[in-house]
Amino acid sequence: MSLTIYGPAQSRASRVLWMARELGLDFEHDIGFAEDGASPALLAVNPMGQVPAIDDDGFALAESMAINFYLAKKHGKLAPKTLADEAQTLRWSFWAMTAVEKPMLEALLKARGLMGHAQDADAAQTLIGSLQKALNVLDGALDGRDYLLGDDFTVADLNVASVIGWGRMAGADFADQPRLAAWLDRCMAREAARPRG
Ligand SMILES: N[C@@H](CCC(=O)N[C@@H](CS)C(=O)NCC(=O)O)C(=O)O
């Protein structure tokens, strides 16, 4: 039995590494890139040449949120237990990727002046401001519940928090979304959420 996770810890692979730590999995960690781009090993697993990707005993899978859904279900931990919860997990994961991820990542890169972006705190705040409607939706969904599916932390929370957490790193305090802010604190306080090495 062997699992290899491809992708630097500073990339979207961080959310898969978080999941692997939650599940207590043994795994190999391969950065997946050589000086001239995606390594042959990464390309063999994900022809898109993007990370994260995994090779789980010969089963190759790309897309961070699909990987986390697969690992949670395979290992029977942090997984949705009903069809409705499974659908909600997919809903929230797609929502995070389509409604939030792009501007939130751009806000982080601008706030910190990363990956060729000029440091620009105002531009970062403007981007986060453009997300208020989406953030209010998440805040509303957390009314009366600690986590997205109810009382327990699941893959739905991990996937969404891995995107919303970029906002914190970009300087957002989520003052207008107190339930979201408290939920994010709960998610990020988990031992497995802390990057290693
Ligand atoms: N939707 C994909 C996005 C993957 C992605 O864009 N990964 C970036 C790193 S965070 C990457 O591999 N970039 C290199 C490239 O696109 O060639 C996922 O969530 O896994």
Short mmCIF file of C-alpha atoms and ligand atoms in Angstrom, two decimals:
data_model
loop_
_atom_site.label_atom_id
_atom_site.label_comp_id
_atom_site.label_asym_id
_atom_site.label_seq_id
_atom_site.Cartn_x
_atom_site.Cartn_y
_atom_site.Cartn_z
CA MET A 1 0.00 0.00 0.00
CA SER A 2 1.59 3.29 -0.98
CA LEU A 3 0.34 6.80 -1.42
CA THR A 4 2.33 9.57 -3.10
CA ILE A 5 1.15 13.17 -2.84
CA TYR A 6 2.55 15.50 -5.50
CA GLY A 7 2.88 19.23 -4.93
CA PRO A 8 4.78 21.78 -2.82
CA ALA A 9 3.40 22.45 0.65
CA GLN A 10 2.85 26.09 -0.36
CA SER A 11 0.58 25.11 -3.26
CA ARG A 12 -2.97 23.76 -3.33
CA ALA A 13 -1.32 20.50 -2.29
CA SER A 14 -1.44 21.99 1.23
CA ARG A 15 -5.11 21.02 1.47
CA VAL A 16 -4.33 17.41 0.53
CA LEU A 17 -1.43 17.30 2.99
CA TRP A 18 -3.85 18.62 5.63
CA MET A 19 -6.28 15.81 4.82
CA ALA A 20 -3.51 13.18 4.92
CA ARG A 21 -2.51 14.40 8.40
CA GLU A 22 -6.15 14.34 9.55
CA LEU A 23 -6.40 10.73 8.44
CA GLY A 24 -3.02 9.76 9.88
CA LEU A 25 -1.84 8.40 6.53
CA ASP A 26 1.67 7.32 5.65
CA PHE A 27 2.65 8.89 2.37
CA GLU A 28 5.52 9.91 0.14
CA HIS A 29 5.70 13.60 -0.64
CA ASP A 30 7.01 14.55 -4.09
CA ILE A 31 7.20 18.24 -5.08
CA GLY A 32 6.30 17.27 -8.63
CA PHE A 33 8.27 19.97 -10.39
CA ALA A 34 11.77 20.07 -11.86
CA GLU A 35 13.57 23.25 -12.95
CA ASP A 36 11.86 23.18 -16.33
CA GLY A 37 8.34 22.47 -15.08
CA ALA A 38 6.27 19.43 -14.22
CA SER A 39 8.38 16.35 -13.56
CA PRO A 40 7.89 13.16 -15.60
CA ALA A 41 6.51 11.49 -12.46
CA LEU A 42 3.87 14.21 -12.00
CA LEU A 43 2.96 14.17 -15.71
CA ALA A 44 2.47 10.41 -15.51
CA VAL A 45 -0.10 10.95 -12.75
CA ASN A 46 -1.63 14.18 -14.04
CA PRO A 47 -1.07 15.01 -17.73
CA MET A 48 -2.16 18.58 -16.91
CA GLY A 49 1.14 18.90 -15.05
CA GLN A 50 -0.64 20.53 -12.12
CA VAL A 51 -0.56 19.85 -8.41
CA PRO A 52 -1.88 18.44 -6.25
CA ALA A 53 -2.15 14.97 -7.68
CA ILE A 54 -1.89 11.59 -6.03
CA ASP A 55 -0.85 8.08 -6.90
CA ASP A 56 -2.65 5.77 -4.49
CA ASP A 57 -1.41 2.27 -5.19
CA GLY A 58 -1.63 2.89 -8.92
CA PHE A 59 -4.83 4.94 -8.79
CA ALA A 60 -3.99 8.38 -10.21
CA LEU A 61 -6.15 11.36 -9.30
CA ALA A 62 -5.88 15.12 -9.75
CA GLU A 63 -7.96 18.07 -8.45
CA SER A 64 -7.43 18.91 -4.81
CA MET A 65 -11.03 18.70 -3.68
CA ALA A 66 -11.74 15.46 -5.52
CA ILE A 67 -8.61 13.98 -3.93
CA ASN A 68 -9.77 14.99 -0.45
CA PHE A 69 -13.25 13.60 -1.07
CA TYR A 70 -11.70 10.31 -2.26
CA LEU A 71 -9.31 10.02 0.69
CA ALA A 72 -12.03 10.80 3.25
CA LYS A 73 -14.40 8.25 1.77
CA LYS A 74 -11.70 5.62 1.32
CA HIS A 75 -10.56 5.88 4.93
CA GLY A 76 -14.02 6.41 6.41
CA LYS A 77 -13.10 9.55 8.33
CA LEU A 78 -14.30 13.14 7.85
CA ALA A 79 -16.57 11.73 5.13
CA PRO A 80 -20.24 12.62 4.58
CA LYS A 81 -22.52 9.88 5.87
CA THR A 82 -25.67 10.43 3.82
CA LEU A 83 -26.42 11.11 0.16
CA ALA A 84 -27.63 14.60 1.08
CA ASP A 85 -24.42 15.33 2.99
CA GLU A 86 -22.38 13.97 0.10
CA ALA A 87 -24.21 16.34 -2.24
CA GLN A 88 -23.65 19.23 0.17
CA THR A 89 -19.95 18.38 0.34
CA LEU A 90 -19.70 18.54 -3.44
CA ARG A 91 -21.80 21.70 -3.48
CA TRP A 92 -19.56 23.51 -1.01
CA SER A 93 -16.38 22.28 -2.67
CA PHE A 94 -17.54 23.44 -6.12
CA TRP A 95 -18.77 26.68 -4.58
CA ALA A 96 -15.39 27.39 -3.01
CA MET A 97 -13.58 26.73 -6.27
CA THR A 98 -15.93 28.61 -8.57
CA ALA A 99 -17.30 31.46 -6.42
CA VAL A 100 -14.34 32.27 -4.19
CA GLU A 101 -10.99 30.70 -5.02
CA LYS A 102 -9.73 32.85 -7.91
CA PRO A 103 -10.24 36.32 -6.36
CA MET A 104 -9.21 35.07 -2.92
CA LEU A 105 -5.94 33.71 -4.27
CA GLU A 106 -5.32 36.94 -6.16
CA ALA A 107 -5.98 38.88 -2.95
CA LEU A 108 -3.41 36.78 -1.13
CA LEU A 109 -0.81 37.18 -3.86
CA LYS A 110 -1.34 40.96 -3.96
CA ALA A 111 -1.42 41.35 -0.17
CA ARG A 112 1.91 39.58 0.14
CA GLY A 113 3.50 40.55 -3.17
CA LEU A 114 3.92 36.93 -4.25
CA MET A 115 4.46 35.24 -7.61
CA GLY A 116 5.21 38.36 -9.58
CA HIS A 117 2.42 40.49 -8.09
CA ALA A 118 3.31 43.95 -6.83
CA GLN A 119 2.44 44.22 -3.13
CA ASP A 120 -0.83 46.15 -2.97
CA ALA A 121 -2.89 45.93 0.22
CA ASP A 122 -5.67 48.14 -1.17
CA ALA A 123 -6.12 45.95 -4.23
CA ALA A 124 -6.22 42.90 -1.95
CA GLN A 125 -8.95 44.50 0.16
CA THR A 126 -10.93 45.42 -2.97
CA LEU A 127 -10.82 41.81 -4.11
CA ILE A 128 -11.99 40.58 -0.73
CA GLY A 129 -14.70 43.25 -0.80
CA SER A 130 -15.93 41.81 -4.11
CA LEU A 131 -16.51 38.52 -2.31
CA GLN A 132 -18.87 39.85 0.37
CA LYS A 133 -21.99 38.27 -1.14
CA ALA A 134 -20.35 34.84 -1.25
CA LEU A 135 -18.88 35.24 2.23
CA ASN A 136 -22.31 36.21 3.57
CA VAL A 137 -23.75 33.03 2.06
CA LEU A 138 -21.18 30.95 3.95
CA ASP A 139 -21.79 32.94 7.12
CA GLY A 140 -25.53 32.28 6.81
CA ALA A 141 -24.98 28.56 6.24
CA LEU A 142 -23.13 28.40 9.56
CA ASP A 143 -26.05 29.86 11.51
CA GLY A 144 -26.87 27.40 14.30
CA ARG A 145 -24.17 24.90 13.39
CA ASP A 146 -20.48 24.58 14.13
CA TYR A 147 -19.57 23.01 10.79
CA LEU A 148 -21.00 22.91 7.28
CA LEU A 149 -22.67 19.52 7.69
CA GLY A 150 -23.64 19.96 11.34
CA ASP A 151 -21.76 19.21 14.56
CA ASP A 152 -18.65 17.60 13.11
CA PHE A 153 -15.68 18.78 11.06
CA THR A 154 -15.70 17.03 7.67
CA VAL A 155 -14.04 17.17 4.29
CA ALA A 156 -16.55 19.88 3.34
CA ASP A 157 -15.07 22.16 6.01
CA LEU A 158 -11.49 21.28 5.13
CA ASN A 159 -11.98 22.02 1.44
CA VAL A 160 -13.78 25.32 2.01
CA ALA A 161 -11.54 26.49 4.87
CA SER A 162 -8.46 25.87 2.72
CA VAL A 163 -9.77 28.55 0.35
CA ILE A 164 -11.29 30.98 2.88
CA GLY A 165 -8.09 30.75 4.93
CA TRP A 166 -6.26 32.56 2.12
CA GLY A 167 -8.41 35.57 2.98
CA ARG A 168 -7.08 35.56 6.53
CA MET A 169 -3.55 35.36 5.16
CA ALA A 170 -4.41 38.33 2.96
CA GLY A 171 -5.44 40.36 6.01
CA ALA A 172 -9.23 39.90 6.01
CA ASP A 173 -10.79 39.93 9.49
CA PHE A 174 -14.27 38.85 8.30
CA ALA A 175 -15.78 41.33 10.78
CA ASP A 176 -19.08 41.27 8.88
CA GLN A 177 -19.22 37.46 8.94
CA PRO A 178 -18.76 36.51 12.62
CA ARG A 179 -19.98 32.92 12.22
CA LEU A 180 -17.62 32.39 9.30
CA ALA A 181 -14.75 33.90 11.32
CA ALA A 182 -15.42 31.61 14.31
CA TRP A 183 -15.77 28.56 12.05
CA LEU A 184 -12.49 29.39 10.30
CA ASP A 185 -10.78 29.68 13.71
CA ARG A 186 -12.13 26.24 14.66
CA CYS A 187 -10.92 24.68 11.41
CA MET A 188 -7.50 26.31 11.51
CA ALA A 189 -6.94 25.44 15.17
CA ARG A 190 -6.86 21.76 14.29
CA GLU A 191 -3.48 20.12 14.80
CA ALA A 192 -3.53 18.69 11.27
CA ALA A 193 -4.15 22.12 9.76
CA ARG A 194 -0.68 23.29 10.75
CA PRO A 195 1.89 22.99 8.00
CA ARG A 196 4.91 20.79 8.80
CA GLY A 197 8.54 20.93 7.91
N1 LIG B 1 -8.28 23.07 -9.65
C1 LIG B 1 -6.96 22.52 -9.43
C2 LIG B 1 -5.93 23.65 -9.61
C3 LIG B 1 -4.52 23.09 -9.68
C4 LIG B 1 -3.50 24.19 -9.87
O1 LIG B 1 -3.75 25.19 -10.57
N2 LIG B 1 -2.32 23.98 -9.27
C5 LIG B 1 -1.23 24.91 -9.43
C6 LIG B 1 -0.43 25.03 -8.14
S1 LIG B 1 -1.40 25.56 -6.77
C7 LIG B 1 -0.28 24.39 -10.48
O2 LIG B 1 -0.04 23.20 -10.54
N3 LIG B 1 0.26 25.29 -11.29
C8 LIG B 1 1.22 24.94 -12.28
C9 LIG B 1 0.59 24.91 -13.65
O3 LIG B 1 -0.58 25.22 -13.81
O4 LIG B 1 1.30 24.56 -14.60
C10 LIG B 1 -6.91 21.89 -8.03
O5 LIG B 1 -7.59 22.39 -7.13
O6 LIG B 1 -6.20 20.90 -7.84
#
